[in-house]
Structures are given as C-alpha cells and as structure tokens.
Amino acid sequence: GAGVSQSPSNKVTEKGKDVELRCDPISGHTALYWYRQSLGQGLEFLIYFQGNSAPDKSGLPSDRFSAERTGGSVSTLTIQRTQQEDSAVYLCASSAPSGTSYSRYAGELFFGEGSRLTVL
Amino acid sequence: AQSVAQPEDQVNVAEGNPLTVKCTYSVSGNPYLFWYVQYPNRGLQFLLKYITGDNLVKGSYGFEAEFNKSQTSFHLKKPSALVSDSALYFCAVRDMSWGDYKLSFGAGTTVTVRA
C-alpha cells in the first residue's frame, strides 16, 4: 500500500485478555518501529526492527509485551494479560533504508494511523 | 543519550498572527531534528527536518524551523497561523553520530488557533 497500515483501528478488551495489533509497513522499508502514546503523553518507544538484525526491545515496558516481524515485512505487537494501564494508542512507523536512492527521506519515519486500545 | 524538551504544553494564537512552537534537544553527537504534526484521531504527519546544511529549513503547510546549534534549539515557526493549524505538534531528535536509530520525541505542544 501507499502508507503504513495498522489494524485494528480500535480495540476494546477486558482486563486479563490477550490482544494482537498488526502493522503493515511501506513496501521496501527495512526499519519498523512501535511507539505508544498514552493520553496527554508524548510518544514512548517500544521496539525497533531493522532487516534481519535482532530487534531492539529495550522500550518494552514488561514481559507481557512482545513483537515479531515476519519475512521482514508485517509486524505484530502482542500484549498478554492486558491491564488498564495498557490503554493507549499504539503507533507503528517504518523508514527507508539508507543509501542514495532514499537519501531524500533520510531519518524520516512514516507513521500509521495507530491502534487505539482500551482495556476495561 | 538523547532527549527533547518542549517547554510549552499549549500555545494559543489568533489567526493571522505568527506562530512559534519551541523545542530544545540534547544529544551527544550530531542531531537529526524533526517536527511532526498530529491531527485529532490521526497518526503523525511529517512537517520538516534538519539533517545538515542551511539552518533554516522549510517544510509543509508554510512551516519552517531554525536550527540553532549554540542554543540547541529547533523552534517551529509559521508567519501567519490558520485555524486549520490547530493540532498537536511533536519535536523529535535522532543522534546520527552514533548511528542511533531511535527517534526520541518531546511531550508535544497543543496549538490552538482562534478565528
């Protein structure tokens, strides 16, 4: 697609349930990021994937959070045993690889519209 | 380590007046600096960036920003604000000297432009 696609756009779940959030990055983008935006807060870095390298999981808030990226494209963020404090908008972004053909977009992240998670 | 500060939670201006949204940053190496805008219930949209070169960068929708290395600032400006500029604005930084790929964001500034 033309942009980063995220699904679902809205998810309401009960405390203790597991949820999966999906991100389909821009074709050809090798880097993929997950951020979390809580109400009235800035963006909190969660995890970063770059090509076939091991992901940087340093931003994941607890071991209930995990993410994978299959085939270097689509990514899934999984939250197990959801808690009310997990309620937030989860934003996915992708960026182009470095190199002359992408130099115009150097460093720029392209964001999806986010998945709004509400835990009751 | 890298960080961004947006000292104002809210900025209110009248339509037609100049708009300034402040941002200061901290990096150990050379910064890549960005401004993004977020409209209600939408994702973040790229406005402009500073990588190298001219300190004054121009972006989308008539916005511009000035990189000031001595003051470690990257304030966003628009000479004449529109009601449609009302949104949440984020400043972000990447420390490229160390190949740091994380984009660290400020807490955001809510801009309200009144008619």
PDB file of C-alpha atoms in Angstrom:
ATOM      1  CA  GLY A   1       0.000   0.000   0.000  1.00  0.00           C
ATOM      2  CA  ALA A   2       0.923   3.654  -0.174  1.00  0.00           C
ATOM      3  CA  GLY A   3       1.302   4.132   3.547  1.00  0.00           C
ATOM      4  CA  VAL A   4       1.762   2.301   6.820  1.00  0.00           C
ATOM      5  CA  SER A   5      -1.347   0.313   7.614  1.00  0.00           C
ATOM      6  CA  GLN A   6      -2.402  -0.668  11.140  1.00  0.00           C
ATOM      7  CA  SER A   7      -5.201  -2.862  12.372  1.00  0.00           C
ATOM      8  CA  PRO A   8      -7.461  -2.846  14.210  1.00  0.00           C
ATOM      9  CA  SER A   9      -8.006   0.887  14.417  1.00  0.00           C
ATOM     10  CA  ASN A  10      -9.869   0.416  17.673  1.00  0.00           C
ATOM     11  CA  LYS A  11      -9.811  -2.446  20.143  1.00  0.00           C
ATOM     12  CA  VAL A  12     -11.763  -2.733  23.371  1.00  0.00           C
ATOM     13  CA  THR A  13     -10.859  -5.660  25.577  1.00  0.00           C
ATOM     14  CA  GLU A  14     -11.329  -6.881  29.099  1.00  0.00           C
ATOM     15  CA  LYS A  15      -8.578  -6.870  31.661  1.00  0.00           C
ATOM     16  CA  GLY A  16      -6.596 -10.084  31.509  1.00  0.00           C
ATOM     17  CA  LYS A  17      -7.237 -10.829  27.836  1.00  0.00           C
ATOM     18  CA  ASP A  18      -4.513 -11.007  25.198  1.00  0.00           C
ATOM     19  CA  VAL A  19      -4.502  -8.646  22.210  1.00  0.00           C
ATOM     20  CA  GLU A  20      -2.645  -8.534  18.919  1.00  0.00           C
ATOM     21  CA  LEU A  21      -2.003  -5.379  16.939  1.00  0.00           C
ATOM     22  CA  ARG A  22      -0.827  -5.546  13.351  1.00  0.00           C
ATOM     23  CA  CYS A  23       1.360  -3.255  11.287  1.00  0.00           C
ATOM     24  CA  ASP A  24       1.981  -3.440   7.548  1.00  0.00           C
ATOM     25  CA  PRO A  25       4.859  -1.084   6.675  1.00  0.00           C
ATOM     26  CA  ILE A  26       5.539   0.729   3.439  1.00  0.00           C
ATOM     27  CA  SER A  27       6.892  -1.640   0.832  1.00  0.00           C
ATOM     28  CA  GLY A  28      10.684  -1.559   0.717  1.00  0.00           C
ATOM     29  CA  HIS A  29      11.103  -0.040   4.157  1.00  0.00           C
ATOM     30  CA  THR A  30      13.541  -2.124   6.144  1.00  0.00           C
ATOM     31  CA  ALA A  31      13.077  -0.481   9.520  1.00  0.00           C
ATOM     32  CA  LEU A  32       9.922  -0.779  11.621  1.00  0.00           C
ATOM     33  CA  TYR A  33       9.125   0.853  14.949  1.00  0.00           C
ATOM     34  CA  TRP A  34       6.403   0.586  17.556  1.00  0.00           C
ATOM     35  CA  TYR A  35       5.597   3.546  19.789  1.00  0.00           C
ATOM     36  CA  ARG A  36       2.945   4.009  22.460  1.00  0.00           C
ATOM     37  CA  GLN A  37       1.050   7.234  23.014  1.00  0.00           C
ATOM     38  CA  SER A  38      -0.871   7.478  26.259  1.00  0.00           C
ATOM     39  CA  LEU A  39      -3.464  10.170  26.857  1.00  0.00           C
ATOM     40  CA  GLY A  40      -1.757  13.509  27.321  1.00  0.00           C
ATOM     41  CA  GLN A  41       1.690  11.962  26.951  1.00  0.00           C
ATOM     42  CA  GLY A  42       4.375  12.014  24.321  1.00  0.00           C
ATOM     43  CA  LEU A  43       5.471   9.040  22.302  1.00  0.00           C
ATOM     44  CA  GLU A  44       7.134   6.185  24.143  1.00  0.00           C
ATOM     45  CA  PHE A  45       9.499   3.992  22.132  1.00  0.00           C
ATOM     46  CA  LEU A  46       8.686   0.295  22.423  1.00  0.00           C
ATOM     47  CA  ILE A  47      10.643  -1.759  19.895  1.00  0.00           C
ATOM     48  CA  TYR A  48      12.652  -1.447  16.678  1.00  0.00           C
ATOM     49  CA  PHE A  49      13.255  -3.918  13.842  1.00  0.00           C
ATOM     50  CA  GLN A  50      15.913  -3.450  11.158  1.00  0.00           C
ATOM     51  CA  GLY A  51      16.138  -6.003   8.405  1.00  0.00           C
ATOM     52  CA  ASN A  52      17.306  -9.376   9.692  1.00  0.00           C
ATOM     53  CA  SER A  53      19.080  -7.951  12.737  1.00  0.00           C
ATOM     54  CA  ALA A  54      17.985  -8.770  16.256  1.00  0.00           C
ATOM     55  CA  PRO A  55      15.291  -6.303  17.321  1.00  0.00           C
ATOM     56  CA  ASP A  56      15.888  -3.657  19.948  1.00  0.00           C
ATOM     57  CA  LYS A  57      13.341  -4.486  22.627  1.00  0.00           C
ATOM     58  CA  SER A  58      14.665  -2.048  25.187  1.00  0.00           C
ATOM     59  CA  GLY A  59      11.470   0.002  25.297  1.00  0.00           C
ATOM     60  CA  LEU A  60       9.034  -2.812  26.042  1.00  0.00           C
ATOM     61  CA  PRO A  61       7.509  -1.980  29.453  1.00  0.00           C
ATOM     62  CA  SER A  62       7.123  -5.545  30.706  1.00  0.00           C
ATOM     63  CA  ASP A  63       7.416  -9.165  29.661  1.00  0.00           C
ATOM     64  CA  ARG A  64       3.706  -9.116  28.818  1.00  0.00           C
ATOM     65  CA  PHE A  65       4.672  -7.219  25.679  1.00  0.00           C
ATOM     66  CA  SER A  66       6.258  -8.905  22.690  1.00  0.00           C
ATOM     67  CA  ALA A  67       6.548  -8.256  18.988  1.00  0.00           C
ATOM     68  CA  GLU A  68       7.618 -10.103  15.914  1.00  0.00           C
ATOM     69  CA  ARG A  69       8.204  -9.255  12.328  1.00  0.00           C
ATOM     70  CA  THR A  70       7.668 -11.977   9.781  1.00  0.00           C
ATOM     71  CA  GLY A  71       9.500 -12.029   6.479  1.00  0.00           C
ATOM     72  CA  GLY A  72      10.906  -8.591   7.119  1.00  0.00           C
ATOM     73  CA  SER A  73       7.529  -7.020   6.481  1.00  0.00           C
ATOM     74  CA  VAL A  74       4.393  -7.297   8.610  1.00  0.00           C
ATOM     75  CA  SER A  75       4.784  -6.905  12.368  1.00  0.00           C
ATOM     76  CA  THR A  76       2.547  -7.982  15.212  1.00  0.00           C
ATOM     77  CA  LEU A  77       2.635  -6.463  18.697  1.00  0.00           C
ATOM     78  CA  THR A  78       1.171  -8.792  21.310  1.00  0.00           C
ATOM     79  CA  ILE A  79       0.102  -7.764  24.784  1.00  0.00           C
ATOM     80  CA  GLN A  80      -0.680 -10.623  27.130  1.00  0.00           C
ATOM     81  CA  ARG A  81      -2.907 -10.396  30.190  1.00  0.00           C
ATOM     82  CA  THR A  82      -3.804  -6.802  29.431  1.00  0.00           C
ATOM     83  CA  GLN A  83      -4.028  -4.276  32.241  1.00  0.00           C
ATOM     84  CA  GLN A  84      -5.880  -0.978  32.350  1.00  0.00           C
ATOM     85  CA  GLU A  85      -2.615   0.934  32.188  1.00  0.00           C
ATOM     86  CA  ASP A  86      -2.013  -0.612  28.756  1.00  0.00           C
ATOM     87  CA  SER A  87      -4.796   1.567  27.373  1.00  0.00           C
ATOM     88  CA  ALA A  88      -3.167   3.828  24.793  1.00  0.00           C
ATOM     89  CA  VAL A  89      -2.733   4.415  21.095  1.00  0.00           C
ATOM     90  CA  TYR A  90      -0.103   2.130  19.623  1.00  0.00           C
ATOM     91  CA  LEU A  91       1.649   3.672  16.645  1.00  0.00           C
ATOM     92  CA  CYS A  92       3.697   1.844  14.071  1.00  0.00           C
ATOM     93  CA  ALA A  93       6.217   3.550  11.807  1.00  0.00           C
ATOM     94  CA  SER A  94       8.587   2.475   9.075  1.00  0.00           C
ATOM     95  CA  SER A  95      11.577   4.096   7.463  1.00  0.00           C
ATOM     96  CA  ALA A  96      13.513   3.655   4.269  1.00  0.00           C
ATOM     97  CA  PRO A  97      16.959   2.084   4.159  1.00  0.00           C
ATOM     98  CA  SER A  98      19.931   4.389   3.990  1.00  0.00           C
ATOM     99  CA  GLY A  99      21.501   4.879   0.580  1.00  0.00           C
ATOM    100  CA  THR A 100      21.418   7.325  -2.268  1.00  0.00           C
ATOM    101  CA  SER A 101      18.066   6.278  -3.663  1.00  0.00           C
ATOM    102  CA  TYR A 102      16.395   7.029  -0.351  1.00  0.00           C
ATOM    103  CA  SER A 103      18.524   9.953   0.761  1.00  0.00           C
ATOM    104  CA  ARG A 104      15.614  12.326   0.403  1.00  0.00           C
ATOM    105  CA  TYR A 105      13.885  10.519   3.250  1.00  0.00           C
ATOM    106  CA  ALA A 106      16.941  10.134   5.437  1.00  0.00           C
ATOM    107  CA  GLY A 107      15.956   9.565   9.017  1.00  0.00           C
ATOM    108  CA  GLU A 108      12.261  10.169   8.393  1.00  0.00           C
ATOM    109  CA  LEU A 109       9.681   7.895   9.950  1.00  0.00           C
ATOM    110  CA  PHE A 110       6.346   7.298   8.270  1.00  0.00           C
ATOM    111  CA  PHE A 111       3.571   6.603  10.754  1.00  0.00           C
ATOM    112  CA  GLY A 112       0.386   4.629  10.559  1.00  0.00           C
ATOM    113  CA  GLU A 113      -2.864   5.966  11.976  1.00  0.00           C
ATOM    114  CA  GLY A 114      -2.498   3.915  15.125  1.00  0.00           C
ATOM    115  CA  SER A 115      -4.446   1.289  17.009  1.00  0.00           C
ATOM    116  CA  ARG A 116      -6.402   2.618  19.962  1.00  0.00           C
ATOM    117  CA  LEU A 117      -6.516   0.044  22.753  1.00  0.00           C
ATOM    118  CA  THR A 118      -8.976   0.354  25.607  1.00  0.00           C
ATOM    119  CA  VAL A 119      -8.744  -2.116  28.471  1.00  0.00           C
ATOM    120  CA  LEU A 120     -11.825  -2.217  30.650  1.00  0.00           C
TER     121      LEU A 120
ATOM    122  CA  ALA B   1      21.538   9.571  25.364  1.00  0.00           C
ATOM    123  CA  GLN B   2      19.221  11.872  23.520  1.00  0.00           C
ATOM    124  CA  SER B   3      16.219  13.865  24.610  1.00  0.00           C
ATOM    125  CA  VAL B   4      13.862  16.576  23.524  1.00  0.00           C
ATOM    126  CA  ALA B   5      12.073  19.216  25.555  1.00  0.00           C
ATOM    127  CA  GLN B   6       9.010  21.136  24.501  1.00  0.00           C
ATOM    128  CA  PRO B   7       8.600  23.677  27.270  1.00  0.00           C
ATOM    129  CA  GLU B   8       5.048  24.709  26.428  1.00  0.00           C
ATOM    130  CA  ASP B   9       2.135  22.300  26.779  1.00  0.00           C
ATOM    131  CA  GLN B  10      -0.134  24.720  24.930  1.00  0.00           C
ATOM    132  CA  VAL B  11       0.224  27.633  22.543  1.00  0.00           C
ATOM    133  CA  ASN B  12      -2.723  29.863  21.695  1.00  0.00           C
ATOM    134  CA  VAL B  13      -2.625  32.394  18.882  1.00  0.00           C
ATOM    135  CA  ALA B  14      -5.089  34.364  16.803  1.00  0.00           C
ATOM    136  CA  GLU B  15      -5.469  33.550  13.135  1.00  0.00           C
ATOM    137  CA  GLY B  16      -3.104  35.622  11.046  1.00  0.00           C
ATOM    138  CA  ASN B  17      -0.584  36.065  13.855  1.00  0.00           C
ATOM    139  CA  PRO B  18       2.855  34.446  13.919  1.00  0.00           C
ATOM    140  CA  LEU B  19       3.093  31.009  15.485  1.00  0.00           C
ATOM    141  CA  THR B  20       6.134  29.670  17.318  1.00  0.00           C
ATOM    142  CA  VAL B  21       6.437  26.259  18.951  1.00  0.00           C
ATOM    143  CA  LYS B  22       9.605  25.801  20.989  1.00  0.00           C
ATOM    144  CA  CYS B  23      11.912  22.811  21.081  1.00  0.00           C
ATOM    145  CA  THR B  24      15.297  22.174  22.649  1.00  0.00           C
ATOM    146  CA  TYR B  25      17.294  18.997  22.325  1.00  0.00           C
ATOM    147  CA  SER B  26      20.171  17.121  23.863  1.00  0.00           C
ATOM    148  CA  VAL B  27      22.422  14.684  22.011  1.00  0.00           C
ATOM    149  CA  SER B  28      25.996  13.596  22.419  1.00  0.00           C
ATOM    150  CA  GLY B  29      26.725  13.730  18.697  1.00  0.00           C
ATOM    151  CA  ASN B  30      25.183  15.292  15.617  1.00  0.00           C
ATOM    152  CA  PRO B  31      21.416  15.621  15.603  1.00  0.00           C
ATOM    153  CA  TYR B  32      18.805  14.897  13.034  1.00  0.00           C
ATOM    154  CA  LEU B  33      15.815  17.021  14.053  1.00  0.00           C
ATOM    155  CA  PHE B  34      12.203  16.619  13.035  1.00  0.00           C
ATOM    156  CA  TRP B  35       8.807  18.171  13.511  1.00  0.00           C
ATOM    157  CA  TYR B  36       5.651  16.113  13.224  1.00  0.00           C
ATOM    158  CA  VAL B  37       2.013  17.178  13.498  1.00  0.00           C
ATOM    159  CA  GLN B  38      -0.881  15.097  14.751  1.00  0.00           C
ATOM    160  CA  TYR B  39      -4.480  15.975  13.971  1.00  0.00           C
ATOM    161  CA  PRO B  40      -7.254  14.509  16.172  1.00  0.00           C
ATOM    162  CA  ASN B  41      -7.552  10.736  15.893  1.00  0.00           C
ATOM    163  CA  ARG B  42      -4.850  10.572  13.260  1.00  0.00           C
ATOM    164  CA  GLY B  43      -1.290   9.339  13.047  1.00  0.00           C
ATOM    165  CA  LEU B  44       1.731  11.626  12.935  1.00  0.00           C
ATOM    166  CA  GLN B  45       2.481  13.546   9.782  1.00  0.00           C
ATOM    167  CA  PHE B  46       5.955  14.716   8.864  1.00  0.00           C
ATOM    168  CA  LEU B  47       6.386  18.509   8.639  1.00  0.00           C
ATOM    169  CA  LEU B  48      10.090  19.126   8.181  1.00  0.00           C
ATOM    170  CA  LYS B  49      13.554  18.052   9.193  1.00  0.00           C
ATOM    171  CA  TYR B  50      17.085  19.298   9.681  1.00  0.00           C
ATOM    172  CA  ILE B  51      19.876  16.985   8.629  1.00  0.00           C
ATOM    173  CA  THR B  52      22.684  19.283   7.569  1.00  0.00           C
ATOM    174  CA  GLY B  53      23.223  22.477   5.608  1.00  0.00           C
ATOM    175  CA  ASP B  54      21.148  25.622   5.973  1.00  0.00           C
ATOM    176  CA  ASN B  55      19.994  26.286   9.491  1.00  0.00           C
ATOM    177  CA  LEU B  56      16.591  27.454   8.258  1.00  0.00           C
ATOM    178  CA  VAL B  57      14.534  24.617   6.868  1.00  0.00           C
ATOM    179  CA  LYS B  58      11.187  24.947   5.160  1.00  0.00           C
ATOM    180  CA  GLY B  59       8.503  22.312   5.293  1.00  0.00           C
ATOM    181  CA  SER B  60       4.909  21.544   4.588  1.00  0.00           C
ATOM    182  CA  TYR B  61       1.959  23.925   5.009  1.00  0.00           C
ATOM    183  CA  GLY B  62       4.136  27.042   5.244  1.00  0.00           C
ATOM    184  CA  PHE B  63       6.024  25.914   8.340  1.00  0.00           C
ATOM    185  CA  GLU B  64       9.721  26.490   8.869  1.00  0.00           C
ATOM    186  CA  ALA B  65      12.202  25.816  11.631  1.00  0.00           C
ATOM    187  CA  GLU B  66      15.578  27.200  12.563  1.00  0.00           C
ATOM    188  CA  PHE B  67      18.394  25.016  13.825  1.00  0.00           C
ATOM    189  CA  ASN B  68      20.476  26.809  16.434  1.00  0.00           C
ATOM    190  CA  LYS B  69      23.437  24.715  17.499  1.00  0.00           C
ATOM    191  CA  SER B  70      24.673  27.055  20.221  1.00  0.00           C
ATOM    192  CA  GLN B  71      21.271  27.130  21.880  1.00  0.00           C
ATOM    193  CA  THR B  72      20.480  23.501  20.991  1.00  0.00           C
ATOM    194  CA  SER B  73      17.108  24.616  19.735  1.00  0.00           C
ATOM    195  CA  PHE B  74      14.893  23.830  16.779  1.00  0.00           C
ATOM    196  CA  HIS B  75      11.835  26.067  17.088  1.00  0.00           C
ATOM    197  CA  LEU B  76       8.958  25.658  14.655  1.00  0.00           C
ATOM    198  CA  LYS B  77       7.521  28.809  13.118  1.00  0.00           C
ATOM    199  CA  LYS B  78       4.797  29.956  10.810  1.00  0.00           C
ATOM    200  CA  PRO B  79       4.480  33.626   9.858  1.00  0.00           C
ATOM    201  CA  SER B  80       0.679  33.651   9.675  1.00  0.00           C
ATOM    202  CA  ALA B  81      -1.276  30.956  11.503  1.00  0.00           C
ATOM    203  CA  LEU B  82      -4.507  29.408  10.231  1.00  0.00           C
ATOM    204  CA  VAL B  83      -7.341  27.883  12.233  1.00  0.00           C
ATOM    205  CA  SER B  84      -6.556  24.620  10.431  1.00  0.00           C
ATOM    206  CA  ASP B  85      -3.092  24.621  12.044  1.00  0.00           C
ATOM    207  CA  SER B  86      -4.722  23.711  15.364  1.00  0.00           C
ATOM    208  CA  ALA B  87      -3.192  20.355  16.251  1.00  0.00           C
ATOM    209  CA  LEU B  88      -0.630  18.590  18.436  1.00  0.00           C
ATOM    210  CA  TYR B  89       2.976  19.209  17.429  1.00  0.00           C
ATOM    211  CA  PHE B  90       5.916  16.979  18.270  1.00  0.00           C
ATOM    212  CA  CYS B  91       9.602  17.716  18.039  1.00  0.00           C
ATOM    213  CA  ALA B  92      11.937  14.732  17.693  1.00  0.00           C
ATOM    214  CA  VAL B  93      15.664  14.038  17.569  1.00  0.00           C
ATOM    215  CA  ARG B  94      17.959  11.281  16.403  1.00  0.00           C
ATOM    216  CA  ASP B  95      21.651  11.129  17.274  1.00  0.00           C
ATOM    217  CA  MET B  96      23.183  10.129  13.967  1.00  0.00           C
ATOM    218  CA  SER B  97      26.808  10.329  15.055  1.00  0.00           C
ATOM    219  CA  TRP B  98      26.487   7.003  16.794  1.00  0.00           C
ATOM    220  CA  GLY B  99      24.083   5.587  14.257  1.00  0.00           C
ATOM    221  CA  ASP B 100      21.333   5.782  16.829  1.00  0.00           C
ATOM    222  CA  TYR B 101      18.142   4.841  15.071  1.00  0.00           C
ATOM    223  CA  LYS B 102      15.660   5.721  17.785  1.00  0.00           C
ATOM    224  CA  LEU B 103      13.631   8.822  17.259  1.00  0.00           C
ATOM    225  CA  SER B 104      13.075  10.418  20.661  1.00  0.00           C
ATOM    226  CA  PHE B 105      10.013  12.634  20.911  1.00  0.00           C
ATOM    227  CA  GLY B 106       9.089  15.561  23.073  1.00  0.00           C
ATOM    228  CA  ALA B 107       5.866  15.531  25.068  1.00  0.00           C
ATOM    229  CA  GLY B 108       4.082  17.562  22.439  1.00  0.00           C
ATOM    230  CA  THR B 109       2.607  21.057  22.252  1.00  0.00           C
ATOM    231  CA  THR B 110      -1.071  21.632  21.601  1.00  0.00           C
ATOM    232  CA  VAL B 111      -1.586  24.564  19.266  1.00  0.00           C
ATOM    233  CA  THR B 112      -4.923  26.326  19.181  1.00  0.00           C
ATOM    234  CA  VAL B 113      -5.505  28.995  16.557  1.00  0.00           C
ATOM    235  CA  ARG B 114      -8.641  31.049  17.198  1.00  0.00           C
ATOM    236  CA  ALA B 115     -10.572  32.720  14.426  1.00  0.00           C
TER     237      ALA B 115
END
